[in-house]
Amino acid sequence: MKKRGFTLIEFLAVVILLATIIVILIPIILKIAQKWRKNTFQDSIYGIVESAKILYTESMLEGGLSENKKMSFKNGKPKELLYKGEIPKGGEIELNPKGEIRLALHNKEWCAIKSFTENKITLVKYKKEDCILSENTDFPLITLNGDSIMTIEIGGTYKELGAKAETNKGKKLEYTIEIKQDNKIVENIDTTKEGTYEIIYQTNLNQKTAQVTRTVTISTRPVIVMTEPKKDFVKEQEIEISVNAIEPNTVTEFTYQLKKDGVIEKNEKVTDLTKKMKFKETGIYEITISVIDNHNQKNKLTKTYKIDATPPSVGNFIVLGTKGNNDWYTSDVTFKTIDGSDSLSGHKSTTLNKQNIKGNTTGETIIITTKDKAENISTLKRTVKIDKKAPVLTLKSKKIEKIQKGESIFTSSYFNIPEYSISGGSMACSPANTKTLPSGSHSISCTVTGGNGLTKTVNKDIVVE
């Protein structure tokens, strides 16, 4: 029986099937490899902890630790620790006199963190600023009891509702209260006269702070609460306005007037007790709020918001280096920044993505970024080319060539093919042809010029007989 091999279609089907299997398997293999690296690093951290426990036990035999002992992995494994396994690329481990251990160790992919009071080692993605020794991984939280905005009629009573402060794990924390009026600290809320107060509740844990604010207004007139304008120009600002009458009164009219750069843009009546708007275009906005309640008591409030949404004039830079031809530089270069400008919020910074370029390049893009104080950004891109190498030209032979008078030979034929760098180039010879040379000795030459302007001239001696 005659045996038949694979047909082309069958062979292609097998190849496609194998390629599909590989595409499916690659992510699985990478995930397994990542998990393996993580587990390996975690195992080594537990090994380090056990080694630290042994070190503490040994210290107890010599009287114990009188102060915390900190060991760094900056230059490899500390000599005091004896363990086998992956050596972290950086971080620290610390023992205290109680035998408690805290650590922050990393392999530039994962960071292992443990506080003195925790038994668990937590692995997180490595970030240099987060991979540091910490007393505790807890952080504070605080929330208000009751409303964040309260209005009390003159002569009424203010009841402090307090706040709830705790860690992210539910442990209760102490908090402080600070009362301010017109940005000045006061001892209490005076309900005998009109005024607006801010009550600031604050709690701290592990050098981290959580804070909330309650606004209390004492008035018989309708109350207007508006988002405070920033002192300087900002890129955009969202404004929230809310109005309320003092109970049992009710708001009967809520209107606002909006001016932009001194020109009235809107005069509107609001049917709800709140109004939101967002300013995104450059200009100075003035909002005047007017409120009337059912006893014809009135209140008015005007605030000004300054918006700079216009990008600044972008800066530039000067290239410090040797300039050749065709925009090529023939040396390493450094850059000197020229600041941009902004007539509204003011110039904040002008920066470059590179400070210098070393070595040949067919073109590197330099990006100039200018920011104004309102965080608007302008950019400019320029390309810098560098070719520091001169072209190369050599003779095919150094011997003096003899030719017959009137013989036509291209001068360039006495030279090897020129070698140009990345800027390219061209060659010119004098004379271009030997045909017109009279009898006698002559020196002919060719000059190669790179695109960067660098040249190389080589002479050739010949005799015309």
Short mmCIF file of C-alpha atoms in Angstrom, two decimals:
data_model
loop_
_atom_site.label_atom_id
_atom_site.label_comp_id
_atom_site.label_asym_id
_atom_site.label_seq_id
_atom_site.Cartn_x
_atom_site.Cartn_y
_atom_site.Cartn_z
CA MET A 1 0.00 0.00 0.00
CA LYS A 2 1.37 3.39 -1.00
CA LYS A 3 1.88 5.83 1.93
CA ARG A 4 0.75 9.43 1.51
CA GLY A 5 2.43 12.44 3.25
CA PHE A 6 0.75 15.59 4.58
CA THR A 7 -0.85 17.89 2.03
CA LEU A 8 -0.07 21.62 2.18
CA ILE A 9 -3.54 22.37 3.58
CA GLU A 10 -3.11 19.76 6.31
CA PHE A 11 0.33 21.12 7.18
CA LEU A 12 -1.01 24.71 7.42
CA ALA A 13 -3.89 23.51 9.61
CA VAL A 14 -1.42 21.93 12.03
CA VAL A 15 0.69 25.13 12.11
CA ILE A 16 -2.39 27.28 12.78
CA LEU A 17 -3.53 24.92 15.54
CA LEU A 18 -0.10 25.04 17.21
CA ALA A 19 0.02 28.87 16.94
CA THR A 20 -3.42 29.13 18.55
CA ILE A 21 -2.35 26.88 21.42
CA ILE A 22 0.79 28.99 21.94
CA VAL A 23 -1.23 32.25 21.97
CA ILE A 24 -3.54 30.76 24.61
CA LEU A 25 -0.70 29.38 26.72
CA ILE A 26 1.60 32.46 26.80
CA PRO A 27 -0.60 34.57 29.18
CA ILE A 28 -1.13 31.50 31.40
CA ILE A 29 2.62 30.82 31.53
CA LEU A 30 3.39 34.48 32.29
CA LYS A 31 0.79 34.52 35.06
CA ILE A 32 2.23 31.33 36.55
CA ALA A 33 5.76 32.78 36.35
CA GLN A 34 4.65 36.01 38.08
CA LYS A 35 2.91 34.04 40.82
CA TRP A 36 5.99 31.87 41.24
CA ARG A 37 8.24 34.96 41.59
CA LYS A 38 5.85 36.45 44.13
CA ASN A 39 5.67 33.23 46.17
CA THR A 40 9.45 32.81 46.05
CA PHE A 41 9.97 36.36 47.33
CA GLN A 42 7.35 35.86 50.04
CA ASP A 43 9.02 32.65 51.18
CA SER A 44 12.37 34.44 51.41
CA ILE A 45 10.77 37.20 53.54
CA TYR A 46 9.43 34.62 56.00
CA GLY A 47 12.92 33.14 56.08
CA ILE A 48 14.34 36.57 56.92
CA VAL A 49 11.78 36.99 59.72
CA GLU A 50 12.71 33.60 61.21
CA SER A 51 16.38 34.55 60.99
CA ALA A 52 15.60 37.82 62.81
CA LYS A 53 13.80 35.86 65.55
CA ILE A 54 16.88 33.68 66.00
CA LEU A 55 19.03 36.82 66.18
CA TYR A 56 16.75 38.18 68.94
CA THR A 57 16.96 34.90 70.89
CA GLU A 58 20.75 35.02 70.69
CA SER A 59 20.71 38.62 71.94
CA MET A 60 18.62 37.55 74.96
CA LEU A 61 21.43 35.23 76.00
CA GLU A 62 23.68 38.28 76.12
CA GLY A 63 21.26 40.48 78.07
CA GLY A 64 18.79 41.44 75.33
CA LEU A 65 18.47 44.57 73.22
CA SER A 66 18.63 47.95 74.92
CA GLU A 67 17.33 49.76 71.84
CA ASN A 68 15.89 49.00 68.42
CA LYS A 69 18.22 47.22 66.00
CA LYS A 70 17.77 48.20 62.36
CA MET A 71 19.38 46.30 59.46
CA SER A 72 19.53 47.50 55.86
CA PHE A 73 19.53 45.50 52.62
CA LYS A 74 20.87 48.45 50.62
CA ASN A 75 24.20 46.71 49.94
CA GLY A 76 23.05 43.10 50.11
CA LYS A 77 22.23 40.79 53.02
CA PRO A 78 23.11 42.08 56.52
CA LYS A 79 25.87 39.98 58.06
CA GLU A 80 23.82 39.44 61.25
CA LEU A 81 21.08 37.50 59.41
CA LEU A 82 21.68 33.90 58.40
CA TYR A 83 19.14 32.50 55.97
CA LYS A 84 18.87 30.93 52.55
CA GLY A 85 16.70 32.34 49.82
CA GLU A 86 16.28 35.35 47.59
CA ILE A 87 18.07 38.43 48.86
CA PRO A 88 15.90 41.58 48.67
CA LYS A 89 17.25 44.37 46.49
CA GLY A 90 16.60 46.98 49.17
CA GLY A 91 14.70 47.96 52.27
CA GLU A 92 15.08 47.57 56.02
CA ILE A 93 14.14 45.24 58.86
CA GLU A 94 13.99 46.34 62.51
CA LEU A 95 13.90 44.51 65.88
CA ASN A 96 12.73 46.18 69.08
CA PRO A 97 13.60 45.15 72.68
CA LYS A 98 10.29 43.29 72.93
CA GLY A 99 11.27 40.98 70.09
CA GLU A 100 8.75 42.55 67.72
CA ILE A 101 9.73 42.85 64.07
CA ARG A 102 8.80 45.36 61.43
CA LEU A 103 10.07 45.43 57.86
CA ALA A 104 9.78 46.99 54.44
CA LEU A 105 11.75 44.91 51.90
CA HIS A 106 11.48 44.78 48.12
CA ASN A 107 12.82 43.09 45.00
CA LYS A 108 11.80 46.04 42.76
CA GLU A 109 8.66 44.12 41.76
CA TRP A 110 7.05 43.42 45.13
CA CYS A 111 7.27 45.14 48.50
CA ALA A 112 6.82 43.19 51.72
CA ILE A 113 5.48 45.30 54.61
CA LYS A 114 4.96 44.39 58.27
CA SER A 115 4.52 46.59 61.36
CA PHE A 116 5.59 45.77 64.91
CA THR A 117 2.02 44.98 65.97
CA GLU A 118 1.06 42.81 63.00
CA ASN A 119 1.78 39.13 62.49
CA LYS A 120 0.85 39.17 58.82
CA ILE A 121 3.29 40.13 56.06
CA THR A 122 1.58 42.08 53.28
CA LEU A 123 2.89 42.00 49.69
CA VAL A 124 2.04 44.94 47.45
CA LYS A 125 3.27 46.18 44.08
CA TYR A 126 6.57 48.01 44.64
CA LYS A 127 6.56 51.79 44.83
CA LYS A 128 9.64 53.42 46.31
CA GLU A 129 7.68 56.06 48.22
CA ASP A 130 5.40 53.44 49.82
CA CYS A 131 7.98 50.78 50.66
CA ILE A 132 9.15 52.27 53.96
CA LEU A 133 9.13 51.16 57.59
CA SER A 134 5.83 51.97 59.27
CA GLU A 135 4.58 51.53 62.79
CA ASN A 136 1.20 50.52 61.51
CA THR A 137 -0.53 50.13 58.16
CA ASP A 138 -3.74 51.56 59.62
CA PHE A 139 -4.92 54.99 58.48
CA PRO A 140 -7.49 57.35 60.02
CA LEU A 141 -11.07 58.03 58.89
CA ILE A 142 -13.50 60.65 60.18
CA THR A 143 -17.15 61.39 59.35
CA LEU A 144 -19.65 63.91 60.67
CA ASN A 145 -22.59 63.07 62.87
CA GLY A 146 -25.49 65.06 61.40
CA ASP A 147 -25.47 67.57 58.55
CA SER A 148 -22.40 69.31 57.19
CA ILE A 149 -24.35 72.59 56.75
CA MET A 150 -26.53 73.88 59.61
CA THR A 151 -28.54 77.07 60.02
CA ILE A 152 -29.70 78.38 63.42
CA GLU A 153 -31.98 81.31 64.10
CA ILE A 154 -30.55 84.12 66.22
CA GLY A 155 -31.19 83.31 69.89
CA GLY A 156 -31.45 79.59 69.17
CA THR A 157 -29.29 76.81 70.58
CA TYR A 158 -26.44 75.07 68.84
CA LYS A 159 -26.05 71.41 69.79
CA GLU A 160 -22.71 69.85 69.03
CA LEU A 161 -23.32 66.56 67.23
CA GLY A 162 -19.66 65.59 67.01
CA ALA A 163 -18.00 63.19 64.60
CA LYS A 164 -16.97 59.56 64.29
CA ALA A 165 -13.23 58.91 64.13
CA GLU A 166 -11.75 55.46 63.58
CA THR A 167 -9.07 53.53 61.75
CA ASN A 168 -9.73 51.81 58.46
CA LYS A 169 -10.03 48.63 60.53
CA GLY A 170 -12.73 50.04 62.81
CA LYS A 171 -10.67 50.95 65.88
CA LYS A 172 -11.97 54.12 67.58
CA LEU A 173 -9.77 57.22 67.59
CA GLU A 174 -9.79 60.50 69.48
CA TYR A 175 -10.38 63.71 67.52
CA THR A 176 -10.04 67.46 68.05
CA ILE A 177 -12.48 70.29 67.33
CA GLU A 178 -11.48 73.75 66.14
CA ILE A 179 -14.01 76.57 65.57
CA LYS A 180 -13.24 79.38 63.12
CA GLN A 181 -15.05 82.56 62.14
CA ASP A 182 -13.66 84.65 59.29
CA ASN A 183 -10.57 82.38 59.35
CA LYS A 184 -9.90 83.25 63.00
CA ILE A 185 -10.05 80.67 65.80
CA VAL A 186 -12.84 81.33 68.34
CA GLU A 187 -13.80 79.54 71.53
CA ASN A 188 -17.48 78.89 70.78
CA ILE A 189 -20.43 79.66 68.54
CA ASP A 190 -22.28 82.84 69.53
CA THR A 191 -25.94 82.37 68.63
CA THR A 192 -26.92 85.88 69.81
CA LYS A 193 -25.81 87.54 66.58
CA GLU A 194 -25.43 86.75 62.90
CA GLY A 195 -22.34 84.96 61.80
CA THR A 196 -20.94 81.96 59.92
CA TYR A 197 -18.67 79.42 61.61
CA GLU A 198 -16.54 76.54 60.41
CA ILE A 199 -16.13 73.62 62.81
CA ILE A 200 -13.11 71.54 61.89
CA TYR A 201 -12.89 67.95 63.19
CA GLN A 202 -9.47 66.32 62.89
CA THR A 203 -7.88 63.01 63.83
CA ASN A 204 -4.33 61.69 63.33
CA LEU A 205 -2.73 58.27 63.06
CA ASN A 206 0.72 57.18 61.88
CA GLN A 207 1.54 60.73 60.73
CA LYS A 208 -1.62 60.74 58.59
CA THR A 209 -4.48 63.19 59.09
CA ALA A 210 -8.21 62.95 58.37
CA GLN A 211 -10.39 66.06 58.54
CA VAL A 212 -14.02 67.11 57.97
CA THR A 213 -15.74 70.47 58.29
CA ARG A 214 -19.22 71.55 59.35
CA THR A 215 -20.57 75.02 58.44
CA VAL A 216 -22.93 76.66 60.96
CA THR A 217 -24.73 79.91 60.12
CA ILE A 218 -26.53 82.10 62.69
CA SER A 219 -29.10 84.33 61.01
CA THR A 220 -32.73 85.42 60.73
CA ARG A 221 -32.28 86.18 57.05
CA PRO A 222 -32.21 83.46 54.41
CA VAL A 223 -28.81 81.79 54.32
CA ILE A 224 -26.61 81.64 51.21
CA VAL A 225 -23.74 79.16 51.03
CA MET A 226 -21.40 79.36 48.02
CA THR A 227 -18.20 77.57 47.04
CA GLU A 228 -15.30 79.76 48.03
CA PRO A 229 -13.29 81.23 45.14
CA LYS A 230 -9.59 80.53 44.95
CA LYS A 231 -7.36 83.52 45.60
CA ASP A 232 -5.58 83.21 42.27
CA PHE A 233 -6.54 82.21 38.76
CA VAL A 234 -7.47 78.55 38.29
CA LYS A 235 -7.95 76.45 35.17
CA GLU A 236 -11.60 75.76 35.98
CA GLN A 237 -13.87 75.84 39.01
CA GLU A 238 -17.13 74.14 39.84
CA ILE A 239 -19.49 76.35 41.84
CA GLU A 240 -22.21 75.06 44.13
CA ILE A 241 -24.78 77.43 45.62
CA SER A 242 -27.39 76.51 48.23
CA VAL A 243 -29.95 78.70 49.98
CA ASN A 244 -32.20 78.14 53.00
CA ALA A 245 -34.62 80.15 55.06
CA ILE A 246 -34.57 80.03 58.86
CA GLU A 247 -37.29 77.64 59.96
CA PRO A 248 -40.22 77.94 60.05
CA ASN A 249 -39.76 80.45 57.20
CA THR A 250 -39.41 79.29 53.60
CA VAL A 251 -37.56 80.64 50.56
CA THR A 252 -39.93 82.32 48.11
CA GLU A 253 -37.41 83.72 45.62
CA PHE A 254 -33.91 82.66 44.61
CA THR A 255 -32.25 84.55 41.75
CA TYR A 256 -28.71 85.06 40.55
CA GLN A 257 -26.90 87.42 38.21
CA LEU A 258 -23.76 86.31 36.38
CA LYS A 259 -21.25 88.75 34.94
CA LYS A 260 -18.25 87.79 32.86
CA ASP A 261 -15.54 90.43 32.52
CA GLY A 262 -18.04 93.05 33.70
CA VAL A 263 -20.74 92.14 31.16
CA ILE A 264 -24.03 90.62 32.36
CA GLU A 265 -24.47 87.17 30.84
CA LYS A 266 -27.41 85.80 32.86
CA ASN A 267 -30.22 86.92 35.14
CA GLU A 268 -32.05 83.80 36.20
CA LYS A 269 -34.59 82.62 38.73
CA VAL A 270 -33.85 79.26 40.36
CA THR A 271 -36.77 77.02 41.30
CA ASP A 272 -34.70 74.63 43.42
CA LEU A 273 -32.72 75.53 46.55
CA THR A 274 -29.42 74.60 44.92
CA LYS A 275 -27.56 75.62 41.79
CA LYS A 276 -24.41 74.21 40.25
CA MET A 277 -22.30 75.69 37.49
CA LYS A 278 -18.82 75.19 36.11
CA PHE A 279 -16.54 77.89 34.76
CA LYS A 280 -14.13 76.60 32.13
CA GLU A 281 -13.55 79.61 29.86
CA THR A 282 -11.01 82.33 30.58
CA GLY A 283 -12.50 85.34 32.32
CA ILE A 284 -13.42 86.99 35.62
CA TYR A 285 -16.84 85.83 36.77
CA GLU A 286 -18.93 87.73 39.31
CA ILE A 287 -22.00 86.02 40.78
CA THR A 288 -24.57 87.87 42.84
CA ILE A 289 -27.11 85.73 44.72
CA SER A 290 -30.40 87.24 45.99
CA VAL A 291 -32.80 85.40 48.31
CA ILE A 292 -36.18 86.41 49.81
CA ASP A 293 -38.24 84.39 52.30
CA ASN A 294 -41.99 84.43 52.98
CA HIS A 295 -41.59 87.20 55.57
CA ASN A 296 -39.85 89.40 52.96
CA GLN A 297 -36.49 89.03 54.71
CA LYS A 298 -33.72 89.37 52.13
CA ASN A 299 -30.12 88.34 51.75
CA LYS A 300 -27.57 89.03 49.02
CA LEU A 301 -24.07 87.69 48.43
CA THR A 302 -21.52 88.41 45.68
CA LYS A 303 -18.38 86.43 44.94
CA THR A 304 -15.76 86.66 42.21
CA TYR A 305 -14.03 83.73 40.48
CA LYS A 306 -10.97 84.10 38.25
CA ILE A 307 -10.50 81.53 35.48
CA ASP A 308 -7.44 81.15 33.27
CA ALA A 309 -8.11 78.40 30.74
CA THR A 310 -5.73 79.88 28.16
CA PRO A 311 -2.49 77.94 27.60
CA PRO A 312 0.67 79.93 28.32
CA SER A 313 3.11 81.04 25.65
CA VAL A 314 5.40 78.08 25.29
CA GLY A 315 9.08 78.42 26.11
CA ASN A 316 12.01 77.44 23.96
CA PHE A 317 15.62 76.32 24.32
CA ILE A 318 19.07 77.14 23.03
CA VAL A 319 21.31 74.32 21.83
CA LEU A 320 24.85 74.63 23.15
CA GLY A 321 27.15 72.77 20.78
CA THR A 322 28.95 73.00 17.44
CA LYS A 323 26.57 73.57 14.54
CA GLY A 324 27.40 71.99 11.20
CA ASN A 325 25.43 72.08 7.95
CA ASN A 326 21.84 71.11 7.20
CA ASP A 327 20.76 71.43 10.88
CA TRP A 328 23.28 68.79 11.98
CA TYR A 329 25.42 69.29 15.09
CA THR A 330 28.95 67.94 15.10
CA SER A 331 29.39 67.67 18.88
CA ASP A 332 27.54 66.53 21.98
CA VAL A 333 24.97 69.16 22.93
CA THR A 334 23.37 70.57 26.08
CA PHE A 335 20.28 72.75 26.30
CA LYS A 336 19.56 76.08 27.94
CA THR A 337 15.90 76.71 28.70
CA ILE A 338 14.08 79.89 27.75
CA ASP A 339 11.00 80.40 29.92
CA GLY A 340 7.54 80.84 28.47
CA SER A 341 5.09 83.42 29.78
CA ASP A 342 1.50 83.90 30.88
CA SER A 343 -0.25 87.25 31.32
CA LEU A 344 -3.09 86.00 33.56
CA SER A 345 -2.15 83.49 36.23
CA GLY A 346 1.57 83.85 35.59
CA HIS A 347 4.35 81.55 34.47
CA LYS A 348 5.00 78.52 36.69
CA SER A 349 7.64 76.41 34.93
CA THR A 350 9.32 75.62 31.63
CA THR A 351 11.00 72.23 31.43
CA LEU A 352 12.66 69.96 28.86
CA ASN A 353 12.31 66.21 28.55
CA LYS A 354 16.11 66.03 28.04
CA GLN A 355 18.97 68.12 29.35
CA ASN A 356 21.58 66.95 26.85
CA ILE A 357 22.28 64.52 24.02
CA LYS A 358 25.48 62.54 23.74
CA GLY A 359 26.43 60.53 20.67
CA ASN A 360 25.23 60.45 17.09
CA THR A 361 21.53 60.47 16.33
CA THR A 362 19.45 60.91 13.21
CA GLY A 363 17.04 62.94 15.29
CA GLU A 364 15.87 63.09 18.90
CA THR A 365 12.69 64.94 19.75
CA ILE A 366 13.06 67.59 22.44
CA ILE A 367 9.79 68.54 24.10
CA ILE A 368 9.50 71.91 25.82
CA THR A 369 6.66 72.03 28.34
CA THR A 370 5.45 75.28 29.85
CA LYS A 371 2.94 75.43 32.72
CA ASP A 372 1.17 78.46 34.10
CA LYS A 373 0.02 78.81 37.71
CA ALA A 374 -3.48 77.71 36.71
CA GLU A 375 -1.97 74.39 35.52
CA ASN A 376 -2.56 75.05 31.80
CA ILE A 377 0.10 73.42 29.65
CA SER A 378 1.72 74.28 26.30
CA THR A 379 4.28 72.14 24.51
CA LEU A 380 6.66 72.57 21.61
CA LYS A 381 8.64 69.85 19.84
CA ARG A 382 11.96 70.28 18.07
CA THR A 383 14.25 67.70 16.52
CA VAL A 384 18.00 67.73 17.16
CA LYS A 385 20.37 65.77 14.89
CA ILE A 386 23.98 64.95 15.75
CA ASP A 387 26.72 63.50 13.54
CA LYS A 388 30.17 63.95 15.04
CA LYS A 389 31.95 61.78 12.47
CA ALA A 390 33.71 63.13 9.40
CA PRO A 391 33.47 61.14 6.13
CA VAL A 392 36.32 58.80 5.23
CA LEU A 393 38.19 58.76 1.90
CA THR A 394 41.22 56.60 1.07
CA LEU A 395 43.44 55.94 -1.98
CA LYS A 396 43.26 52.66 -3.81
CA SER A 397 47.05 52.80 -4.17
CA LYS A 398 49.77 55.11 -2.87
CA LYS A 399 52.10 54.53 -5.82
CA ILE A 400 52.54 57.25 -8.45
CA GLU A 401 50.39 56.32 -11.43
CA LYS A 402 51.65 56.93 -15.02
CA ILE A 403 49.20 57.66 -17.81
CA GLN A 404 49.41 58.72 -21.44
CA LYS A 405 48.67 62.31 -22.35
CA GLY A 406 45.09 62.71 -23.44
CA GLU A 407 44.01 59.55 -21.68
CA SER A 408 40.56 60.01 -20.13
CA ILE A 409 40.35 58.72 -16.56
CA PHE A 410 37.87 59.89 -13.93
CA THR A 411 39.86 61.23 -11.00
CA SER A 412 37.50 59.50 -8.57
CA SER A 413 38.58 56.10 -9.90
CA TYR A 414 41.87 56.44 -7.99
CA PHE A 415 39.97 56.51 -4.67
CA ASN A 416 38.03 53.92 -2.73
CA ILE A 417 34.29 54.40 -2.28
CA PRO A 418 33.80 57.07 0.40
CA GLU A 419 32.42 56.11 3.79
CA TYR A 420 29.77 58.49 5.09
CA SER A 421 28.29 58.71 8.56
CA ILE A 422 24.56 58.96 9.33
CA SER A 423 24.26 62.43 7.75
CA GLY A 424 25.25 61.13 4.30
CA GLY A 425 27.44 63.20 1.94
CA SER A 426 28.92 63.82 -1.50
CA MET A 427 32.28 63.81 -3.30
CA ALA A 428 33.85 66.35 -5.69
CA CYS A 429 37.20 65.88 -7.53
CA SER A 430 39.63 68.31 -9.16
CA PRO A 431 40.13 67.90 -12.00
CA ALA A 432 37.17 65.65 -12.62
CA ASN A 433 38.99 63.96 -15.54
CA THR A 434 42.67 63.56 -16.51
CA LYS A 435 42.09 64.07 -20.25
CA THR A 436 43.08 67.75 -20.33
CA LEU A 437 46.19 67.42 -18.15
CA PRO A 438 49.47 68.37 -19.86
CA SER A 439 52.62 66.25 -19.66
CA GLY A 440 54.40 66.24 -16.34
CA SER A 441 53.74 65.54 -12.68
CA HIS A 442 50.36 66.42 -11.20
CA SER A 443 48.54 66.19 -7.90
CA ILE A 444 44.86 65.47 -8.29
CA SER A 445 42.46 65.47 -5.36
CA CYS A 446 38.99 64.52 -4.21
CA THR A 447 37.05 66.01 -1.32
CA VAL A 448 34.19 64.28 0.45
CA THR A 449 31.72 66.43 2.40
CA GLY A 450 29.36 64.95 4.94
CA GLY A 451 25.81 66.15 5.31
CA ASN A 452 27.02 67.60 8.61
CA GLY A 453 29.57 69.80 6.81
CA LEU A 454 32.69 67.92 7.93
CA THR A 455 35.15 67.25 5.07
CA LYS A 456 38.05 65.04 4.12
CA THR A 457 40.42 65.83 1.21
CA VAL A 458 42.89 63.29 -0.21
CA ASN A 459 45.51 63.95 -2.92
CA LYS A 460 46.88 61.53 -5.54
CA ASP A 461 50.18 62.01 -7.43
CA ILE A 462 50.24 61.02 -11.12
CA VAL A 463 52.60 61.52 -14.07
CA VAL A 464 51.31 62.34 -17.54
CA GLU A 465 53.72 61.07 -20.23
#
